[in-house]
Amino acid sequence: MGVFSREIRSLGRLPKYQHTIKLDKCRRYSTHPPNARLNLPIEYSTSPLLAQSSQAALQNQELPEDIRNGTTKRMNLFQSINDALSIALAADDSVMLFGEDVAFGGVFRCSMNLAENFGGERVFNTPLTEQGIIGFAIGVAAEGMRPVAEIQFADYIYPAFDQLVNEAAKFRYRDAKGGRSAGGLTVRVPTGGVGHGALYHSQSPESLFTHIPGLRVIIPRSPLQAKGLLLSAIESNDPCIFMEPKALYRAAVEQVPIGAYTLPLSKAEVLKEGSDLTIVSYGHPLYTCSAAIEQAEKDFGISIELIDLRTVYPWDKECVLESVRKTGRCMVVHESMVNAGVGAEVAATIQEDKDTFLRLEAPVMRVAGFSTHIPLMFEKFTIPDVTSKSAQVVCCNERG
Amino acid sequence: MRMAFAPRRALSQTYRCSSSISQKPGSAGVRFPGAVDSKFTNSLQFEHPATYPAIPTYRAMSPEGEIIDPSFEPGSDELAIQMYKNMVAVSVMDLIMFDAQRQGRISFYMTSHGEEGTCVGSASALEPEDVIFSQYREAGVFMQRGFTYDNFMSQLFANNKDNGKGRNMPVHYGSAELNIHTISSPLATQIPQAAGAAYALKMQRLIDPNTPPRVVACYFGEGAASEGDFHAALNIAATRSCPVVFICRNNGYAISTPTLEQYRGDGIASRGIGYGIDTIRVDGNDIWAVREVTKRARELALKDGGKPVLVEAMSYRISHHSTSDDSFAYRARVEVEDWKRRDNPITRLRKYMELRGLWNDEKEAELRANTRKDVLKAFASAEKEKKPPLRTLFEDVYEDMIPDLKEQMKELSDIMERYPDEYDVSEFEGGKSSLSN
């Protein structure tokens, strides 16, 4: 649906005109103020959140043993999604993949070569209609197949809101003894800010779906995670919304195990242990969280725990509560607007749990997008960055 | 295994459009990729809908019950009687349940007076393994496929035997055994789902050629056809060549809205052509015509690897929209009475049967008395049945009950424990004991 989707795609392909524009102008988007200490570009090639070596990837205790004894391959996020889709299509004839422009490889390259390898009956373009794509997919799932439907941008999922909320989420509940459901359905949707996506190529509508019983909402942070979580979503007998942070499609590169593996849904992961503050986040902001943590630990001599929710609903409350009982402080971080976002749910859950509430040494803080839309020229001022997170850590430190 | 999908051929289909070659000088027809068969014209002329004749309405039997076309072969006498009994069953059940709602014994009801022919006739032409999606005024479809009075009553009373475990409003029937998906209230959502289900059936036959050829039949009203989902569904069904028969019940009204305020084109049928879909309009009060049209539509839907077909069945909604509606607020009583008396599917088939000596007043009286007795018997036993266990509230949201819901179930149980007098749970199977983990 996105009118700019093709432009965004061509940016990925390094268009020729880039060479003709003076370099100093080009840099305005990617550079940082000369004296900046916090808001520096994220160094994905050294990020501790990514398995930079094969050994690091295979150490993951969540992976099955045969995979840990296997090998890895360097992949970015779109390649690992492609890998997962390819594995799912090969393993199960009932899996199919469709949406707008998926047949030629997808506007973000996630379905490259899949139509060629698995046939146009299983990997195909649909007409440009989001409500049609999801309605069609629910019907496919209701007859026992495993459709993976793509919505080109999360910003365009709203025409399908009725089908997702009233139909996919309620199908099993209302069919009851019939036992039929839309559980085979997985909806893949690129999400989040990308620097210049403005109003309709930047949104993170996850909390609209975390309010809906019956849906599982999953947001991976890296290629390794994306592959395992996507395969879990496709295998899951509940309808899953799988939100792919599109800023990471090319940026996040890591060693990804070869072969089929799944990672658990509704299970958070402690990415870094700490004792003074818990930061809870998911998806793309984890990278800025990680950078902010590194800086804050250096500046204040404190120790911060970082948790990736991975599944934002139904979410892993126990992991978060346990961490906050230990640290006494919590900060929730997400890109989407602060009002009624995932942070509100996490904060409320923390204060509702008696044992955790009594351990709190500071109010739970939310660092999230301002309650505005995402305007082209002002994106970097509304989506939380390293500085905004560091500022909150300072607050948290001072109050505590 | 996956080679069964013949990827090479499939791909040439997928990329069909990208190979169009631009206009040659002096060519008479269009080569634009968006409309390949169009000829050029030098006369500037808009296409006026009014210059196209309305799509004709197919009928096989006159309102007097005579077969008009001598070459038309109606079904057997047994079938006529069976369909007649099913139509009468629906109309008798409708009368009883409408009153039951008025007495407050069930919360809601919707009758299908005037549309029994469309539902019973079309369902009679489907195979039992064909999958059905319906809107809510298709009791005749359920009846024809073998939904029992007990099934109907259990759902209406939301009791322990209800397939829907008491979760849905009355009339939201469903049956996995009969391959009918459970009805949901949002209008038209089932139409793209039907297209997807049809695609699934087509794929299942590709994977395993021993699977019998199946179609999906999808019912909806002319009002629902104004929803975006109708547009999405017909377009996607056509582009993906899905074996689905769309059956529109055009009964003249969407609650209070007459068709003049619903659309300005030639009904719903004229739209099918725009989507590239084989389309027919049929007299919904003529059960033989509906049956024959559905039979042919089913064959057509399975031809050439599958394709959608649109059937628009014309009828008149004799009933109120629902028990929450008094239709005399927006239409004249005389209009309704006229349709009821002059032309309705039940009397038309009855006249057909009388002409053939299959039916008489005595048989009619006996059928109505017996039907009434059977409905009331099912009614009484369904009303006495316990409601589903309270635990049912929390189940089936997900495949497995998630921790949040287990906790909330315990919360409800604790509240009932502390305030036992505030809740009457005696009518629910197992009382509050079902709430324990």
Tab-separated table of N, CA and C in Angstrom, chain B residues 129-229:
chain	number	residue	atom	x	y	z
B	129	GLU	N	-19.268	-32.366	1.906
B	129	GLU	CA	-17.902	-31.950	2.263
B	129	GLU	C	-17.586	-30.534	1.803
B	130	ASP	N	-18.489	-29.904	1.048
B	130	ASP	CA	-18.273	-28.504	0.687
B	130	ASP	C	-18.342	-27.645	1.955
B	131	VAL	N	-17.511	-26.619	1.982
B	131	VAL	CA	-17.416	-25.784	3.181
B	131	VAL	C	-18.330	-24.559	3.028
B	132	ILE	N	-19.024	-24.220	4.100
B	132	ILE	CA	-19.977	-23.109	4.027
B	132	ILE	C	-19.624	-22.007	5.015
B	133	PHE	N	-19.700	-20.771	4.530
B	133	PHE	CA	-19.641	-19.592	5.397
B	133	PHE	C	-20.985	-18.878	5.252
B	134	SER	N	-21.561	-18.468	6.378
B	134	SER	CA	-22.850	-17.802	6.258
B	134	SER	C	-22.878	-16.499	7.039
B	135	GLN	N	-23.953	-15.750	6.834
B	135	GLN	CA	-24.054	-14.428	7.479
B	135	GLN	C	-24.830	-14.523	8.789
B	136	TYR	N	-26.106	-14.875	8.747
B	136	TYR	CA	-26.920	-15.161	9.932
B	136	TYR	C	-28.358	-15.520	9.561
B	137	ARG	N	-28.759	-15.242	8.291
B	137	ARG	CA	-30.143	-15.555	7.934
B	137	ARG	C	-30.165	-16.787	7.034
B	138	GLU	N	-29.454	-17.824	7.468
B	138	GLU	CA	-29.328	-19.017	6.635
B	138	GLU	C	-29.721	-20.283	7.387
B	139	ALA	N	-30.730	-20.164	8.250
B	139	ALA	CA	-31.175	-21.345	9.005
B	139	ALA	C	-31.514	-22.487	8.039
B	140	GLY	N	-32.023	-22.141	6.861
B	140	GLY	CA	-32.382	-23.158	5.876
B	140	GLY	C	-31.183	-23.972	5.421
B	141	VAL	N	-30.034	-23.332	5.343
B	141	VAL	CA	-28.815	-24.043	4.949
B	141	VAL	C	-28.472	-25.076	6.022
B	142	PHE	N	-28.530	-24.638	7.277
B	142	PHE	CA	-28.227	-25.556	8.383
B	142	PHE	C	-29.230	-26.722	8.385
B	143	MET	N	-30.511	-26.389	8.207
B	143	MET	CA	-31.563	-27.401	8.239
B	143	MET	C	-31.329	-28.425	7.129
B	144	GLN	N	-31.065	-27.931	5.927
B	144	GLN	CA	-30.898	-28.813	4.775
B	144	GLN	C	-29.676	-29.729	4.948
B	145	ARG	N	-28.654	-29.232	5.631
B	145	ARG	CA	-27.439	-30.036	5.809
B	145	ARG	C	-27.520	-30.992	6.980
B	146	GLY	N	-28.592	-30.886	7.776
B	146	GLY	CA	-28.758	-31.873	8.842
B	146	GLY	C	-28.569	-31.345	10.255
B	147	PHE	N	-28.512	-30.031	10.423
B	147	PHE	CA	-28.509	-29.457	11.770
B	147	PHE	C	-29.845	-29.833	12.403
B	148	THR	N	-29.820	-30.403	13.605
B	148	THR	CA	-31.069	-30.910	14.201
B	148	THR	C	-31.762	-29.817	15.027
B	149	TYR	N	-33.016	-30.082	15.374
B	149	TYR	CA	-33.725	-29.145	16.255
B	149	TYR	C	-32.955	-28.980	17.567
B	150	ASP	N	-32.389	-30.090	18.046
B	150	ASP	CA	-31.597	-30.005	19.275
B	150	ASP	C	-30.402	-29.076	19.094
B	151	ASN	N	-29.747	-29.194	17.926
B	151	ASN	CA	-28.611	-28.304	17.635
B	151	ASN	C	-29.047	-26.839	17.660
B	152	PHE	N	-30.159	-26.568	16.956
B	152	PHE	CA	-30.656	-25.184	16.909
B	152	PHE	C	-30.966	-24.685	18.318
B	153	MET	N	-31.741	-25.483	19.055
B	153	MET	CA	-32.216	-25.041	20.372
B	153	MET	C	-31.075	-24.887	21.363
B	154	SER	N	-30.086	-25.807	21.304
B	154	SER	CA	-28.945	-25.709	22.221
B	154	SER	C	-28.215	-24.393	22.008
B	155	GLN	N	-28.078	-24.005	20.739
B	155	GLN	CA	-27.387	-22.736	20.455
B	155	GLN	C	-28.236	-21.565	20.929
B	156	LEU	N	-29.526	-21.614	20.638
B	156	LEU	CA	-30.395	-20.481	20.983
B	156	LEU	C	-30.468	-20.283	22.499
B	157	PHE	N	-30.440	-21.399	23.240
B	157	PHE	CA	-30.496	-21.288	24.692
B	157	PHE	C	-29.103	-21.237	25.316
B	158	ALA	N	-28.039	-21.297	24.470
B	158	ALA	CA	-26.652	-21.219	24.946
B	158	ALA	C	-26.414	-22.212	26.077
B	159	ASN	N	-26.843	-23.444	25.869
B	159	ASN	CA	-26.706	-24.421	26.946
B	159	ASN	C	-25.464	-25.284	26.772
B	160	ASN	N	-25.335	-26.240	27.640
B	160	ASN	CA	-24.153	-27.083	27.700
B	160	ASN	C	-23.923	-27.899	26.431
B	161	LYS	N	-24.969	-28.107	25.634
B	161	LYS	CA	-24.828	-28.896	24.404
B	161	LYS	C	-24.558	-28.024	23.177
B	162	ASP	N	-24.511	-26.718	23.389
B	162	ASP	CA	-24.281	-25.794	22.270
B	162	ASP	C	-22.858	-25.962	21.713
B	163	ASN	N	-22.748	-26.104	20.399
B	163	ASN	CA	-21.435	-26.199	19.750
B	163	ASN	C	-20.560	-25.000	20.093
B	164	GLY	N	-21.185	-23.864	20.316
B	164	GLY	CA	-20.441	-22.625	20.577
B	164	GLY	C	-20.190	-22.383	22.058
B	165	LYS	N	-20.482	-23.396	22.898
B	165	LYS	CA	-20.269	-23.320	24.348
B	165	LYS	C	-20.883	-22.066	24.970
B	166	GLY	N	-22.030	-21.671	24.426
B	166	GLY	CA	-22.766	-20.565	25.043
B	166	GLY	C	-22.113	-19.205	24.918
B	167	ARG	N	-21.183	-19.055	23.989
B	167	ARG	CA	-20.455	-17.788	23.912
B	167	ARG	C	-21.075	-16.803	22.926
B	168	ASN	N	-21.790	-17.328	21.956
B	168	ASN	CA	-22.284	-16.458	20.883
B	168	ASN	C	-23.750	-16.096	21.083
B	169	MET	N	-24.137	-14.969	20.514
B	169	MET	CA	-25.550	-14.585	20.521
B	169	MET	C	-26.372	-15.653	19.813
B	170	PRO	N	-27.679	-15.710	20.132
B	170	PRO	CA	-28.525	-16.657	19.408
B	170	PRO	C	-28.429	-16.464	17.885
B	171	VAL	N	-28.660	-17.530	17.163
B	171	VAL	CA	-28.668	-17.581	15.697
B	171	VAL	C	-27.249	-17.606	15.105
B	172	HIS	N	-26.216	-17.519	15.957
B	172	HIS	CA	-24.845	-17.613	15.461
B	172	HIS	C	-24.424	-19.084	15.502
B	173	TYR	N	-25.069	-19.874	14.634
B	173	TYR	CA	-24.840	-21.309	14.598
B	173	TYR	C	-23.500	-21.639	13.962
B	174	GLY	N	-23.046	-22.859	14.188
B	174	GLY	CA	-21.849	-23.365	13.519
B	174	GLY	C	-21.784	-24.851	13.713
B	175	SER	N	-21.138	-25.540	12.792
B	175	SER	CA	-21.024	-26.989	12.922
B	175	SER	C	-19.828	-27.500	12.144
B	176	ALA	N	-18.853	-28.005	12.870
B	176	ALA	CA	-17.678	-28.567	12.197
B	176	ALA	C	-18.063	-29.848	11.466
B	177	GLU	N	-18.964	-30.647	12.070
B	177	GLU	CA	-19.378	-31.906	11.434
B	177	GLU	C	-20.024	-31.643	10.081
B	178	LEU	N	-20.807	-30.566	10.007
B	178	LEU	CA	-21.517	-30.260	8.757
B	178	LEU	C	-20.711	-29.325	7.867
B	179	ASN	N	-19.457	-29.039	8.254
B	179	ASN	CA	-18.601	-28.149	7.465
B	179	ASN	C	-19.192	-26.750	7.266
B	180	ILE	N	-19.811	-26.252	8.312
B	180	ILE	CA	-20.303	-24.873	8.258
B	180	ILE	C	-19.563	-24.074	9.327
B	181	HIS	N	-18.894	-23.031	8.903
B	181	HIS	CA	-18.156	-22.226	9.871
B	181	HIS	C	-19.123	-21.448	10.763
B	182	THR	N	-18.652	-21.188	11.990
B	182	THR	CA	-19.503	-20.505	12.952
B	182	THR	C	-19.743	-19.062	12.528
B	183	ILE	N	-20.988	-18.654	12.641
B	183	ILE	CA	-21.392	-17.314	12.228
B	183	ILE	C	-20.822	-16.273	13.186
B	184	SER	N	-20.357	-15.148	12.636
B	184	SER	CA	-19.948	-14.027	13.485
B	184	SER	C	-20.761	-12.803	13.078
B	185	SER	N	-20.954	-11.887	14.026
B	185	SER	CA	-21.813	-10.738	13.741
B	185	SER	C	-21.243	-9.731	12.739
B	186	PRO	N	-19.918	-9.454	12.747
B	186	PRO	CA	-19.428	-8.431	11.805
B	186	PRO	C	-19.756	-8.809	10.354
B	187	LEU	N	-20.422	-7.912	9.670
B	187	LEU	CA	-20.918	-8.232	8.328
B	187	LEU	C	-19.796	-8.317	7.301
B	188	ALA	N	-19.897	-9.295	6.440
B	188	ALA	CA	-19.051	-9.452	5.252
B	188	ALA	C	-17.652	-9.976	5.548
B	189	THR	N	-17.280	-10.072	6.838
B	189	THR	CA	-15.934	-10.577	7.144
B	189	THR	C	-15.740	-11.992	6.615
B	190	GLN	N	-16.851	-12.733	6.492
B	190	GLN	CA	-16.724	-14.122	6.043
B	190	GLN	C	-16.433	-14.216	4.545
B	191	ILE	N	-16.622	-13.130	3.803
B	191	ILE	CA	-16.509	-13.253	2.338
B	191	ILE	C	-15.045	-13.454	1.903
B	192	PRO	N	-14.096	-12.594	2.341
B	192	PRO	CA	-12.705	-12.913	1.987
B	192	PRO	C	-12.217	-14.211	2.637
B	193	GLN	N	-12.761	-14.536	3.809
B	193	GLN	CA	-12.382	-15.805	4.446
B	193	GLN	C	-12.802	-16.977	3.573
B	194	ALA	N	-13.978	-16.853	2.951
B	194	ALA	CA	-14.458	-17.920	2.067
B	194	ALA	C	-13.518	-18.083	0.878
B	195	ALA	N	-13.015	-16.954	0.362
B	195	ALA	CA	-12.067	-17.019	-0.756
B	195	ALA	C	-10.804	-17.752	-0.312
B	196	GLY	N	-10.309	-17.428	0.874
B	196	GLY	CA	-9.106	-18.074	1.398
B	196	GLY	C	-9.336	-19.556	1.654
B	197	ALA	N	-10.494	-19.882	2.230
B	197	ALA	CA	-10.808	-21.289	2.495
B	197	ALA	C	-10.861	-22.061	1.184
B	198	ALA	N	-11.440	-21.433	0.161
B	198	ALA	CA	-11.528	-22.093	-1.149
B	198	ALA	C	-10.125	-22.320	-1.712
B	199	TYR	N	-9.263	-21.354	-1.488
B	199	TYR	CA	-7.880	-21.523	-1.964
B	199	TYR	C	-7.211	-22.676	-1.212
B	200	ALA	N	-7.504	-22.793	0.085
B	200	ALA	CA	-6.942	-23.890	0.874
B	200	ALA	C	-7.428	-25.237	0.336
B	201	LEU	N	-8.711	-25.317	-0.002
B	201	LEU	CA	-9.251	-26.579	-0.530
B	201	LEU	C	-8.564	-26.931	-1.847
B	202	LYS	N	-8.355	-25.908	-2.654
B	202	LYS	CA	-7.692	-26.121	-3.948
B	202	LYS	C	-6.261	-26.626	-3.728
B	203	MET	N	-5.554	-26.024	-2.763
B	203	MET	CA	-4.174	-26.436	-2.482
B	203	MET	C	-4.137	-27.850	-1.907
B	204	GLN	N	-5.124	-28.178	-1.069
B	204	GLN	CA	-5.138	-29.508	-0.464
B	204	GLN	C	-5.308	-30.591	-1.535
B	205	ARG	N	-6.047	-30.252	-2.588
B	205	ARG	CA	-6.216	-31.205	-3.686
B	205	ARG	C	-4.951	-31.289	-4.536
B	206	LEU	N	-4.210	-30.187	-4.614
B	206	LEU	CA	-2.936	-30.207	-5.330
B	206	LEU	C	-1.923	-31.078	-4.581
B	207	ILE	N	-1.935	-30.951	-3.238
B	207	ILE	CA	-1.004	-31.729	-2.416
B	207	ILE	C	-1.378	-33.203	-2.466
B	208	ASP	N	-2.687	-33.476	-2.329
B	208	ASP	CA	-3.159	-34.857	-2.354
B	208	ASP	C	-4.308	-34.997	-3.347
B	209	PRO	N	-4.006	-35.452	-4.561
B	209	PRO	CA	-5.040	-35.528	-5.608
B	209	PRO	C	-6.183	-36.483	-5.256
B	210	ASN	N	-6.017	-37.290	-4.206
B	210	ASN	CA	-7.118	-38.182	-3.806
B	210	ASN	C	-8.207	-37.460	-3.026
B	211	THR	N	-7.918	-36.222	-2.617
B	211	THR	CA	-8.945	-35.432	-1.934
B	211	THR	C	-10.074	-35.143	-2.917
B	212	PRO	N	-11.325	-35.282	-2.502
B	212	PRO	CA	-12.410	-34.992	-3.452
B	212	PRO	C	-12.442	-33.500	-3.792
B	213	PRO	N	-12.850	-33.151	-5.022
B	213	PRO	CA	-12.965	-31.728	-5.363
B	213	PRO	C	-14.047	-31.079	-4.504
B	214	ARG	N	-13.723	-29.965	-3.911
B	214	ARG	CA	-14.668	-29.292	-3.009
B	214	ARG	C	-14.756	-27.816	-3.348
B	215	VAL	N	-15.894	-27.233	-3.059
B	215	VAL	CA	-16.023	-25.780	-3.204
B	215	VAL	C	-16.397	-25.190	-1.846
B	216	VAL	N	-16.274	-23.870	-1.773
B	216	VAL	CA	-16.789	-23.143	-0.622
B	216	VAL	C	-18.019	-22.379	-1.091
B	217	ALA	N	-19.087	-22.422	-0.306
B	217	ALA	CA	-20.244	-21.569	-0.594
B	217	ALA	C	-20.283	-20.488	0.470
B	218	CYS	N	-20.491	-19.254	0.024
B	218	CYS	CA	-20.461	-18.139	0.964
B	218	CYS	C	-21.714	-17.283	0.816
B	219	TYR	N	-22.467	-17.173	1.892
B	219	TYR	CA	-23.733	-16.422	1.870
B	219	TYR	C	-23.568	-15.039	2.498
B	220	PHE	N	-24.281	-14.073	1.936
B	220	PHE	CA	-24.306	-12.716	2.519
B	220	PHE	C	-25.496	-11.962	1.935
B	221	GLY	N	-25.885	-10.893	2.613
B	221	GLY	CA	-27.002	-10.088	2.126
B	221	GLY	C	-26.524	-8.967	1.213
B	222	GLU	N	-27.484	-8.285	0.570
B	222	GLU	CA	-27.087	-7.213	-0.350
B	222	GLU	C	-26.516	-6.014	0.402
B	223	GLY	N	-26.909	-5.861	1.672
B	223	GLY	CA	-26.340	-4.771	2.465
B	223	GLY	C	-24.873	-5.030	2.771
B	224	ALA	N	-24.561	-6.268	3.155
B	224	ALA	CA	-23.179	-6.641	3.474
B	224	ALA	C	-22.266	-6.437	2.271
B	225	ALA	N	-22.858	-6.547	1.066
B	225	ALA	CA	-22.051	-6.394	-0.149
B	225	ALA	C	-21.512	-4.974	-0.319
B	226	SER	N	-21.983	-4.043	0.524
B	226	SER	CA	-21.430	-2.691	0.471
B	226	SER	C	-20.143	-2.569	1.281
B	227	GLU	N	-19.848	-3.573	2.090
B	227	GLU	CA	-18.637	-3.532	2.912
B	227	GLU	C	-17.393	-3.706	2.031
B	228	GLY	N	-16.299	-3.148	2.514
B	228	GLY	CA	-15.027	-3.290	1.788
B	228	GLY	C	-14.602	-4.745	1.644
B	229	ASP	N	-14.975	-5.575	2.622
B	229	ASP	CA	-14.591	-6.986	2.556
B	229	ASP	C	-15.197	-7.701	1.346
